[in-house]
XYZ file of C-alpha atoms in Angstrom:
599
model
C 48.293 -45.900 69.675
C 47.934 -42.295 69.117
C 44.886 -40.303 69.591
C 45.006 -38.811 65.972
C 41.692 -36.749 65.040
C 40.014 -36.437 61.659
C 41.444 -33.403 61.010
C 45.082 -34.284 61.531
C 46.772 -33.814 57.920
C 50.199 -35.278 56.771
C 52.946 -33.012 56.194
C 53.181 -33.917 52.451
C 50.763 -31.720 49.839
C 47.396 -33.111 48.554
C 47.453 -36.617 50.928
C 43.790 -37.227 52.302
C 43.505 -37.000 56.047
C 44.826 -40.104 58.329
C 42.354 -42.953 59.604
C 41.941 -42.927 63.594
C 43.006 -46.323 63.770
C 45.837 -46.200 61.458
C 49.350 -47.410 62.649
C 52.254 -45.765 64.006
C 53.327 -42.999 61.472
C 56.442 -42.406 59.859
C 57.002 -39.137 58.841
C 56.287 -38.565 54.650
C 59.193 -37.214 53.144
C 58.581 -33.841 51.534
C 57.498 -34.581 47.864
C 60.258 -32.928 45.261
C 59.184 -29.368 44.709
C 57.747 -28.647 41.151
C 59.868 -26.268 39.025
C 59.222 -22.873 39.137
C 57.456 -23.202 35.551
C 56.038 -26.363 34.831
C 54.406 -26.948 31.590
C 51.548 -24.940 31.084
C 49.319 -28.351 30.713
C 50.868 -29.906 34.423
C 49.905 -26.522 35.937
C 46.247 -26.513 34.783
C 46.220 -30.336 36.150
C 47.681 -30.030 39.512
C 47.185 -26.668 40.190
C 44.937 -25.416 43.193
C 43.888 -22.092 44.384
C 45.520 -21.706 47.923
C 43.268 -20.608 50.022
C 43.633 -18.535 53.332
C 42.451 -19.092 56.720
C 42.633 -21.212 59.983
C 40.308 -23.421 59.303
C 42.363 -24.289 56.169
C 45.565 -24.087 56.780
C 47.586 -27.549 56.761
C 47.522 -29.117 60.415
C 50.713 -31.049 61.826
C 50.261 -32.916 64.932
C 53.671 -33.311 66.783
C 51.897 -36.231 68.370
C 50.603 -38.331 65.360
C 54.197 -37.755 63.714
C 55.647 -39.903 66.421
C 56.966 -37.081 68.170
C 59.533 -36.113 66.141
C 59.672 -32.937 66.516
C 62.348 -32.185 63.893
C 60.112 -34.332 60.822
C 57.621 -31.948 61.005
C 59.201 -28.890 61.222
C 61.630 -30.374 58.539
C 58.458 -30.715 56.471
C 57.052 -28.779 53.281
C 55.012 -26.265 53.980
C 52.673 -24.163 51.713
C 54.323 -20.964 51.164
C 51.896 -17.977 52.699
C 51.894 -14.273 51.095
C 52.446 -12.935 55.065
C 55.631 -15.458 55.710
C 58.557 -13.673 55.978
C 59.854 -16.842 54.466
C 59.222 -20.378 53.067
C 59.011 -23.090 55.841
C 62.070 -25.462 54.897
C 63.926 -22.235 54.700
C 65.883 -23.127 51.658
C 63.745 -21.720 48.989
C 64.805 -18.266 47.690
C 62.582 -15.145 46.216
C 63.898 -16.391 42.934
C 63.132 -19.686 42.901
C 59.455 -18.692 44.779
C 56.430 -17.973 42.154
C 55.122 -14.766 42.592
C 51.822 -14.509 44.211
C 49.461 -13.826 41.842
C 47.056 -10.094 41.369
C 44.192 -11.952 39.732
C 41.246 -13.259 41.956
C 38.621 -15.813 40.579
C 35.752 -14.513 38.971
C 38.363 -10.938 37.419
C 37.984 -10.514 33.656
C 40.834 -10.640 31.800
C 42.255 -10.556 27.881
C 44.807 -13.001 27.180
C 47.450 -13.102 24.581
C 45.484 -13.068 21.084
C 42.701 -11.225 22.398
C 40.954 -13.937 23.978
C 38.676 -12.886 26.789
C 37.700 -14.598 29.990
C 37.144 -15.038 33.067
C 39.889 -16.545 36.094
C 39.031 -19.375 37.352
C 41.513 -20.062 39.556
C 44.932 -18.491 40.402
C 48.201 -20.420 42.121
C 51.127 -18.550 41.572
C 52.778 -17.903 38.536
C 49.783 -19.875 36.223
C 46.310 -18.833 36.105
C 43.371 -20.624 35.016
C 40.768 -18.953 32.725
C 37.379 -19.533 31.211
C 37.628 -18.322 28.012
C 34.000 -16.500 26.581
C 32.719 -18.027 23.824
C 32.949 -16.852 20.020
C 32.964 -17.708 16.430
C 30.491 -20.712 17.323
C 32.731 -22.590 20.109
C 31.676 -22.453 23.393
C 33.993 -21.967 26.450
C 37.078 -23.085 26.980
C 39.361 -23.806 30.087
C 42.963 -22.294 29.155
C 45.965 -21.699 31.742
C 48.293 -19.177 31.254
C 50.913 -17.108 33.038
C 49.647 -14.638 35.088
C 52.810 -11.924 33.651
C 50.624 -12.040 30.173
C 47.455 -11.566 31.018
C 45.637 -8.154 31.049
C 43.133 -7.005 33.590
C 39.974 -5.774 31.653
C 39.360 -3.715 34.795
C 42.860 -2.180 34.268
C 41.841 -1.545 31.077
C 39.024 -0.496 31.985
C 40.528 1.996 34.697
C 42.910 3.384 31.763
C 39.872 3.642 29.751
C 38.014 5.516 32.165
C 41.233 8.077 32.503
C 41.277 8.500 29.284
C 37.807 9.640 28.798
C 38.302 11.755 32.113
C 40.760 13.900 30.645
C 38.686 14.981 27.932
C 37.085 18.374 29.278
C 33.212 18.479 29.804
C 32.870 21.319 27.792
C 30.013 23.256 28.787
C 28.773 24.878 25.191
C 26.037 27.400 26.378
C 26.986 30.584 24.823
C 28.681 33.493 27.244
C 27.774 36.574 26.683
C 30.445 39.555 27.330
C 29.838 42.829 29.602
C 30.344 45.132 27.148
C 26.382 44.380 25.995
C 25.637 45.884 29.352
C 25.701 49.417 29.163
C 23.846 52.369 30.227
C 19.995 52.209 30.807
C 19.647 48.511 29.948
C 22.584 47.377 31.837
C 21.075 49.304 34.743
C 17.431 47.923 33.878
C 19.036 44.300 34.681
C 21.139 45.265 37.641
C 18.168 46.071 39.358
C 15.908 43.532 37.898
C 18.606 41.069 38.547
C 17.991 39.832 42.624
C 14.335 39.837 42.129
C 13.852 37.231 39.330
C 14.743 33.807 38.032
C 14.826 35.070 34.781
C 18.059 34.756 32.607
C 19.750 38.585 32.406
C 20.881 37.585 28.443
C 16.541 37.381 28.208
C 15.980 40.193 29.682
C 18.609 42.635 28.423
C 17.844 41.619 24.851
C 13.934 41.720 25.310
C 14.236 45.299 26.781
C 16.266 46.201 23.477
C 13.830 45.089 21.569
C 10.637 46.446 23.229
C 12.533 49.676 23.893
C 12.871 50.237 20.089
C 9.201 49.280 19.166
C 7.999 51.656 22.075
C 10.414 54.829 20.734
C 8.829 54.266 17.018
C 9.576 54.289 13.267
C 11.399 57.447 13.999
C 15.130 56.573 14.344
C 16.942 55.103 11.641
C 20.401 54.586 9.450
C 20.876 54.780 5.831
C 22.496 52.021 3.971
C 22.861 52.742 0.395
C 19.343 54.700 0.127
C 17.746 52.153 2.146
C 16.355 52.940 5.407
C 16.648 50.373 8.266
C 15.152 51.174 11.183
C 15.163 50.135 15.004
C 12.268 46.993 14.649
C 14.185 43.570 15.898
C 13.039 40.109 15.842
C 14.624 37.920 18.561
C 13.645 34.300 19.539
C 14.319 32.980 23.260
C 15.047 29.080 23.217
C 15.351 27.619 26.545
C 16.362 23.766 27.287
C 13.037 23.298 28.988
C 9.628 24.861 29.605
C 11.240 26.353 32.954
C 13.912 28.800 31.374
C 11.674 31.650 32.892
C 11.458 32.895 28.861
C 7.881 34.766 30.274
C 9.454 35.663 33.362
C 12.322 37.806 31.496
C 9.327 39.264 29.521
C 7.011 40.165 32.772
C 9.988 42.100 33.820
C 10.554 44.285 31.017
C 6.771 44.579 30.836
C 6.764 45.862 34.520
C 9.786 48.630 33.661
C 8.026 49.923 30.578
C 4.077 50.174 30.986
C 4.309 53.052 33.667
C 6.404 55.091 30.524
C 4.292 54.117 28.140
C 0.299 52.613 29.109
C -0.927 53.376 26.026
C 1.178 51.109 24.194
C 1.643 48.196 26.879
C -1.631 48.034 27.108
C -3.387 48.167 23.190
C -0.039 47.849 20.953
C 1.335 44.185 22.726
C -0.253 41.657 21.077
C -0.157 37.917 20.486
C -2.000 35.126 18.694
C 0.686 35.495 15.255
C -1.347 32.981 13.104
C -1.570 34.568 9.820
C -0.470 37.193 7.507
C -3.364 38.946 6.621
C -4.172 39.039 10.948
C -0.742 40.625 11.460
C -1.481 43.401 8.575
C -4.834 43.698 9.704
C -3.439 45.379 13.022
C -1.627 47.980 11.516
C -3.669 48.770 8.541
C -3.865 52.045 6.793
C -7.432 54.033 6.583
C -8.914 52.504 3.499
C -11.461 54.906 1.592
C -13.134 54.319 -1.596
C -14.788 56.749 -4.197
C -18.766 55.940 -4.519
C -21.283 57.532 -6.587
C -24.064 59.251 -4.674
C -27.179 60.089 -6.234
C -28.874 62.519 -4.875
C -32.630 64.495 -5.838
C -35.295 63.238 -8.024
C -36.565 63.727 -11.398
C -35.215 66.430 -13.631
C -33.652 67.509 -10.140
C -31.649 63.797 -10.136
C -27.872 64.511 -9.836
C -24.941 61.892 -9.742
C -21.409 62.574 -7.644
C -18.436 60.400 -6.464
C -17.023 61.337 -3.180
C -14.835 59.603 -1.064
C -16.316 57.052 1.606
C -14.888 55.930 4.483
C -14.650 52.033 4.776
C -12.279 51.635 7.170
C -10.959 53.876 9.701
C -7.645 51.641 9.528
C -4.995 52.237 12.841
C -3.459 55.285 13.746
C -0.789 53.923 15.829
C 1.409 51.752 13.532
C 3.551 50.263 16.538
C 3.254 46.650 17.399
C 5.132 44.645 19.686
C 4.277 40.577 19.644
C 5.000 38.495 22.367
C 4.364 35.080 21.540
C 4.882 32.761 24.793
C 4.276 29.663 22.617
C 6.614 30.660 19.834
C 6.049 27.232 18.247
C 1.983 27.971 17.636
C 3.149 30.056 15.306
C 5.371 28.070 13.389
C 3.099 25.750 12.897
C 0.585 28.037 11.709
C 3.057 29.160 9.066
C 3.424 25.095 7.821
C -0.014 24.678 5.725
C 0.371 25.532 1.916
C -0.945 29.199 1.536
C -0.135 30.753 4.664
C 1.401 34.382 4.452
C 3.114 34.637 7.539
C 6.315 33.806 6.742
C 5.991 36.251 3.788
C 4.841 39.218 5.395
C 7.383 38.785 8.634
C 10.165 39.057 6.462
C 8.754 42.305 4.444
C 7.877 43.578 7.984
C 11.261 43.301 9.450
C 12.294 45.092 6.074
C 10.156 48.208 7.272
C 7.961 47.830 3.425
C 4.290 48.181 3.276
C 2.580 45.297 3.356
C -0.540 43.999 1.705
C -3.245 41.289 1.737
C -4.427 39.034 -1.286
C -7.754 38.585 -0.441
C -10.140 39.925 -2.995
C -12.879 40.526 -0.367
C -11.397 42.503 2.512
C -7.956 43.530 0.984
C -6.086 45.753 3.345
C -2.615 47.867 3.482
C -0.102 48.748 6.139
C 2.430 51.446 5.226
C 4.905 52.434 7.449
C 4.409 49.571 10.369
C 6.789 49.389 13.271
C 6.611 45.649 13.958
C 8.822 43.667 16.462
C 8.386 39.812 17.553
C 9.433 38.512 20.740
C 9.119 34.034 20.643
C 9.710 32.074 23.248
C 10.453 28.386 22.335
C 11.940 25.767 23.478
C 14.649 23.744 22.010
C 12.792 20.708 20.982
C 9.707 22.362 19.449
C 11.619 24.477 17.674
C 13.849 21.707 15.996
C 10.564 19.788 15.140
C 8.585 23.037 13.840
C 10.747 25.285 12.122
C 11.347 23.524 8.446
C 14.085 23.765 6.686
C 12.643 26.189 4.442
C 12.384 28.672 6.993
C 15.801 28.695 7.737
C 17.045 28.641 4.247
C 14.088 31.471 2.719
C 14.956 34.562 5.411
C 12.560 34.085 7.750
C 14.968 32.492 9.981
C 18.163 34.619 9.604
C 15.799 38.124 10.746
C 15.408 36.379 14.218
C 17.901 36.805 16.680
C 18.331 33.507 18.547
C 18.699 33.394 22.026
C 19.161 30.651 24.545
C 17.630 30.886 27.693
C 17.885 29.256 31.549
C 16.588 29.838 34.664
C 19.478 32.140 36.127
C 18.462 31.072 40.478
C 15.614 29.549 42.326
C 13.911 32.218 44.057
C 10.936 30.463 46.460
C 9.855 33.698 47.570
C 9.670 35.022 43.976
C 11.325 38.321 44.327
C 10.109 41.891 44.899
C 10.695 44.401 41.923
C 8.124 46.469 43.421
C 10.240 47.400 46.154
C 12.759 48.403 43.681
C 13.524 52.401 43.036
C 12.667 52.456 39.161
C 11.278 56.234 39.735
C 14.947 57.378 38.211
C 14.941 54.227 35.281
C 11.542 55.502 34.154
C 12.416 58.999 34.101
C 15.557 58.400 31.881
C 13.478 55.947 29.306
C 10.737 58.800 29.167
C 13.759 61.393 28.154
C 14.513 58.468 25.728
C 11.011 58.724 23.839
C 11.523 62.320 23.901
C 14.855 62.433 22.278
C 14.254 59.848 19.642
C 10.790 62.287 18.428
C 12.845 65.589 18.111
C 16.550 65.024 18.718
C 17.553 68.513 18.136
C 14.606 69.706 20.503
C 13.222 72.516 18.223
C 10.084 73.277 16.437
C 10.473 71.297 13.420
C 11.421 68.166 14.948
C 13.841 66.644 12.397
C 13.532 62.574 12.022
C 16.664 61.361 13.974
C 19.072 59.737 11.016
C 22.070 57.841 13.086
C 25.711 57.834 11.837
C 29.076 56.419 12.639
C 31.745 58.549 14.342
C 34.996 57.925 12.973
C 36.614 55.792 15.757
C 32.850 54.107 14.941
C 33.496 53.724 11.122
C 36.886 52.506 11.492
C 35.835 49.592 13.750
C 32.963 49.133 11.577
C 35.422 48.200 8.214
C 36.979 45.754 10.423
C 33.498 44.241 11.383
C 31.830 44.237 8.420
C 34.460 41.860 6.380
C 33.989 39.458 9.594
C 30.371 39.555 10.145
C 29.516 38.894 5.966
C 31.908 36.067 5.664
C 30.358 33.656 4.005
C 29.256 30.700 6.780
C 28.295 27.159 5.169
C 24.929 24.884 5.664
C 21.407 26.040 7.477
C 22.964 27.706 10.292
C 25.475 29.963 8.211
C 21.800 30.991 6.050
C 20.424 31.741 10.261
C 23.589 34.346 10.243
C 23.765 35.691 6.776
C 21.990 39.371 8.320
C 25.125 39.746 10.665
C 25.914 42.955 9.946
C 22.267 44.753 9.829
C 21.394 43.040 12.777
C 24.754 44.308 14.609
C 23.858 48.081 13.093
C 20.584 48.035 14.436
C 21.426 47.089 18.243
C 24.429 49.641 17.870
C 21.618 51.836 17.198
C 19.626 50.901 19.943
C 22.181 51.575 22.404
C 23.051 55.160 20.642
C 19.671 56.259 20.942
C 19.601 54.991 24.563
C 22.119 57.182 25.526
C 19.873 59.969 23.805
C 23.159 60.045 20.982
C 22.456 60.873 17.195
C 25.947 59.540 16.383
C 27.012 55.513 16.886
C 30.232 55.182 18.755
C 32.837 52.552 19.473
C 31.081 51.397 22.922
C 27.869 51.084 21.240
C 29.153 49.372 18.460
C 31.085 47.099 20.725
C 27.856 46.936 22.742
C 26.009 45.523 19.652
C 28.682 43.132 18.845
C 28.701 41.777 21.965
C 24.973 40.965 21.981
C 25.395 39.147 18.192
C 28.435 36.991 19.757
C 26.170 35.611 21.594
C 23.273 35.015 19.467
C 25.631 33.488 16.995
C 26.871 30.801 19.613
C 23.376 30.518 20.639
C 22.073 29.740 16.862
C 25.233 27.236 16.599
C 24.020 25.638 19.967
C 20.679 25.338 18.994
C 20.931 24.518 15.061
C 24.892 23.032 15.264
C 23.268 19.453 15.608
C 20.523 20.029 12.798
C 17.200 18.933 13.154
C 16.769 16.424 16.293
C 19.712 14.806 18.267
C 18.722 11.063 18.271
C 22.448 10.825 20.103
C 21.558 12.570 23.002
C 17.833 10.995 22.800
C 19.856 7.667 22.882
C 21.498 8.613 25.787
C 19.214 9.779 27.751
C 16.881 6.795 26.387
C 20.001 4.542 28.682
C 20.411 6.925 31.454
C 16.683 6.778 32.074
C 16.722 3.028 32.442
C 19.628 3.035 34.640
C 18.501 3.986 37.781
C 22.388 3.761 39.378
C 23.448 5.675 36.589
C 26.189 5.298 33.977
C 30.093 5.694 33.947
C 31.818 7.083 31.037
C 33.108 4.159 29.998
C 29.382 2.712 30.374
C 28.658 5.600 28.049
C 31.258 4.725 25.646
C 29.372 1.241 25.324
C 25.791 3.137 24.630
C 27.835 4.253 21.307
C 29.462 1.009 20.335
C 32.373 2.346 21.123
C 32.434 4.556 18.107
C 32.426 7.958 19.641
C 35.644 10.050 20.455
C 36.156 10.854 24.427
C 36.258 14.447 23.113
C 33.055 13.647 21.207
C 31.117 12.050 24.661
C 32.638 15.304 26.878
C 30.709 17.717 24.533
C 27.424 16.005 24.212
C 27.724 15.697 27.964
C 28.353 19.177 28.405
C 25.615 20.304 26.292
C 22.959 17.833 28.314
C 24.157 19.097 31.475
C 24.025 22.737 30.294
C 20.461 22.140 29.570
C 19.556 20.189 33.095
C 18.921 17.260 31.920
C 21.494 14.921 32.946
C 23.320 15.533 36.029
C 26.026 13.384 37.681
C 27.332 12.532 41.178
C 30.345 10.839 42.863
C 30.157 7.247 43.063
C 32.187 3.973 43.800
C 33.186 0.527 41.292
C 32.722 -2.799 42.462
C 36.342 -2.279 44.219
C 35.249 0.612 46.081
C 36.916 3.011 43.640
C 35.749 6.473 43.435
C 33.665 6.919 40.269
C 32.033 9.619 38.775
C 28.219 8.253 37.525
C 25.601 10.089 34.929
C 21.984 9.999 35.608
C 18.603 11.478 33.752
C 16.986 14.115 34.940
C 18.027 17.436 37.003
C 20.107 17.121 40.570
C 18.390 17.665 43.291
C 21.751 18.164 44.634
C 24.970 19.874 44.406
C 26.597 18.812 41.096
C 29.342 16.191 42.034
């Protein structure tokens, strides 16, 4: 008898092991071969996932097949992916079934739609577990492996798909051309020494520049005087855009020039009206009788009386660090402030309403600096605001920390003897440009070059633009005229010229962007508060595709690639390199800043 052991196998497929103590053994003829497409129902009954490996691969004991040799290499044998070929040598490539891509557990669609999940693969058929839907439950379905559809292909395609759509990083750009002469200098040399964005403090030197020089310098537009007194509103992504940083620096340049006015005409706390006009109101007298003698001596006379000495120096430059204090003092029915801003801006003398202490400011240079950021100034400023022309005298900035500098800089150590010197002929210019005794105001004018660039300006910058933010850029073109302005009287010129025109320009381009990034979304972005609501509570972070599913699937890749970009613009998604369940490199979104390098 032979010695056969448990795990001695027969040479045919799916026989159960033989006994020990069975009889001599003739060799099992090889069963017929199936077809090379059986029925789809035969294949989900007799097929079997082959499975790889030693310890399972079918065992043929020369011994226990009575030695012949010949039976059992004559026998079937399972075909292998790494055999060169079958076993019985007579089977060709055609007639083998292709060894299947799909692995249990791989999601697939089959034809129809129908989703699922393989259950088991063996050659050309594969077995599937269908998901349940329209009330049925699962379902076991075979089908050939040639129609079925990976979902992670799909996926894959998906995911190349939303990779070619460009990550289109919206903050605004600003071009060189805004920075010329003095400023440009002011933030070259500012520029190694602080975190602060140059865009902040180039525009922020412009504007306290012009407050500093006075009511002096102006332009004529059809009788009306406009002269150099901006608004301009920094909105940074975060509290750490350095907005007071930019400010500290132009600060720093200008008190030494000035002390006088750094020091008593900066103010903040912009709460209400009748506060802003009562610090720059006029003298206020008023005629009294006075009575004076006794008796047939007793004589009555009205003279003038003194009630208020009022302010002598009509500049004022606010700097309000929490820009959004303010608009919320404006909110409550009866406030002024959003009145007497806008007649401020215009330059017109402004008055109070109240019967008890009513005051007047004639002639009041008044300039506001805000710093904001982007969230509390979609929650505060109303729609009103924007629409009434308080909104569209502001020019809107955005903001961001430009470097991390631990050691904080050193702009004392800077050379600004030769800055301060210039800024000081500046002041001097702008109070008698022609430097004689009678010290003519200083009226600006275009050259021609100027005038002809101008006509070709002006027809852009008052094009109509539609909805809140086309009302936040309806002052284009006095806003452009003023900077030009600014940068003529910088370079101590009474005439505007092409580079300061294209100067000015340069500086609205980007406060236009900047108003469409801030405002093009309206009031609140509950998309990107959705998405960051998901990245936050996926601590491995998202895919795009992942992403896509956030939306229901209703957003455009092109649509996902600019939100994206505008988040990570702002810091507060970031993303790194990752890897699929297959090992595939993957690029993941997270919450929150890198503390990294950007993948």
């Amino acid at each position: 008898m032979s010695n056969q052991g448990p795990d001695a196998f027969t040479t045919g497929p799916r026989t159960a092991p033989l006994k020990p103590d069975s009889p001599a053994i003739t060799p099992i003829k090889p069963r017929r071969s199936r077809p090379a497409h059986p029925h789809p129902r035969t294949a989900a009954r007799e097929s079997a996932p082959l499975r790889e490996g030693p310890e399972l691969a079918p065992q043929v004991d020369a011994e226990a097949a009575g030695g012949d040799a010949q039976a059992v290499e004559g026998a079937s044998q399972p075909h292998r992916a790494d055999s060169p070929e079958p076993a019985d040598g007579r089977r060709n490539d055609a007639e083998s079934p292709p060894i299947t891509p799909f692995m249990p557990g791989d999601r697939v669609r089959m034809p129809g739609g129908k989703t699922g999940t393989v259950r088991s693969a063996d050659g050309t058929f594969v077995s599937v577990r269908t998901d349940g839907a329209g009330g049925r439950g699962p379902r076991i379905r075979s089908c050939r492996a040639d129609r079925l559809i990976s979902l992670d292909e799909e996926e894959r395609e998906e995911i190349a798909k939303l990779e070619d759509a460009e990550i289109v990083d919206r903050w605004p750009r600003i071009r060189p051309e805004a920075f010329r002469g003095i400023a440009g200098e002011v933030v070259e040399l500012a520029g190694p020494h602080t975190e602060a964005d140059p865009v902040a403090v180039l525009v922020q030197f412009l504007v306290a520049v012009a407050n500093m020089i006075g009511r002096g310098p102006h332009f004529r537009v059809a009788g009306t005087e406009h002269h150099l007194n901006l608004f301009a509103c920094l909105v940074g992504a975060t509290g750490s855009a350095r907005k007071g940083t930019s400010w500290d620096v132009v600060r720093f340049v200008l008190r030494p020039v000035d002390p006088s006015w750094a020091d008593a005409r900066v103010r903040n706390g912009l709460v209400s009206g009748e506060g802003l006009i009562h610090n720059v109101r006029d003298r206020r007298v008023e005629r009294k009788e006075v009575v004076t003698g006794s008796g047939a001596n007793r004589s009555r006379s009205v003279e003038a009386v003194m009630i208020d000495a009022g302010v002598d120096d009509k500049r004022l430059m606010i700097v309000e660090a929490e820009f959004a204090r303010t608009l919320k003092a404006m909110a409550p029915r009866g406030n002024t402030l959003s009145d007497v801003l806008r007649l401020a801006w215009e330059g017109g003398t402004l008055s109070g309403m109240s019967k008890h202490a009513p005051e007047t400011a004639t002639a009041a240079h008044l300039s506001v600096l805000g710093h904001v950021t982007r969230e509390d100034l979609q929650r505060h400023l109303a729609d009103e605001d924007m629409a009434n022309g308080f909104g569209n005298r502001f020019l809107w900035l955005c903001a961001r920390r430009s470097k991390e500098l631990p050691g904080g800089g050193n702009l004392e150590g800077v050379d600004w003897g030769p800055v301060r010197e210039e800024i000081e002929a500046i002041r001097a210019f702008a109070a008698n440009p022609t430097g004689t005794d009678d010290a003519p105001v200083l009226i600006l004018r275009r050259d021609d070059p100027a005038e002809e660039l101008w006509r070709r300006m002006y027809t852009e910058l008052t094009a109509d633009k539609p909805g809140l933010v086309g009302n936040l850029l309806s002052r284009a073109a006095a806003q452009v005229m003023r900077l030009a302005c600014i940068y003529a009287v910088l370079d101590r010129s009474p005439v505007v010229s092409l580079p300061h025109l294209e100067a000015a320009r340069a500086v609205w381009d980007y406060c236009e962007a900047s108003a469409r990034y801030i405002f093009g979304d309206a009031h609140g972005d509950p998309d990107a508060e959705r998405l960051l609501a998901a990245l936050g509570q996926a601590p491995e972070g998202l895919t795009r595709t992942e992403i896509s599913r956030v939306f229901q699937g209703n957003r455009t890749s092109a649509w996902i690639g600019n939100l994206l970009g505008r988040l990570l613009s702002e810091g507060t998604i970031h993303r790194r390199g990752g890897a699929d369940r297959r090992g595939r490199a993957q690029e993941r979104w997270h919450a929150g800043r890198s503390s990294g390098p950007r993948a």
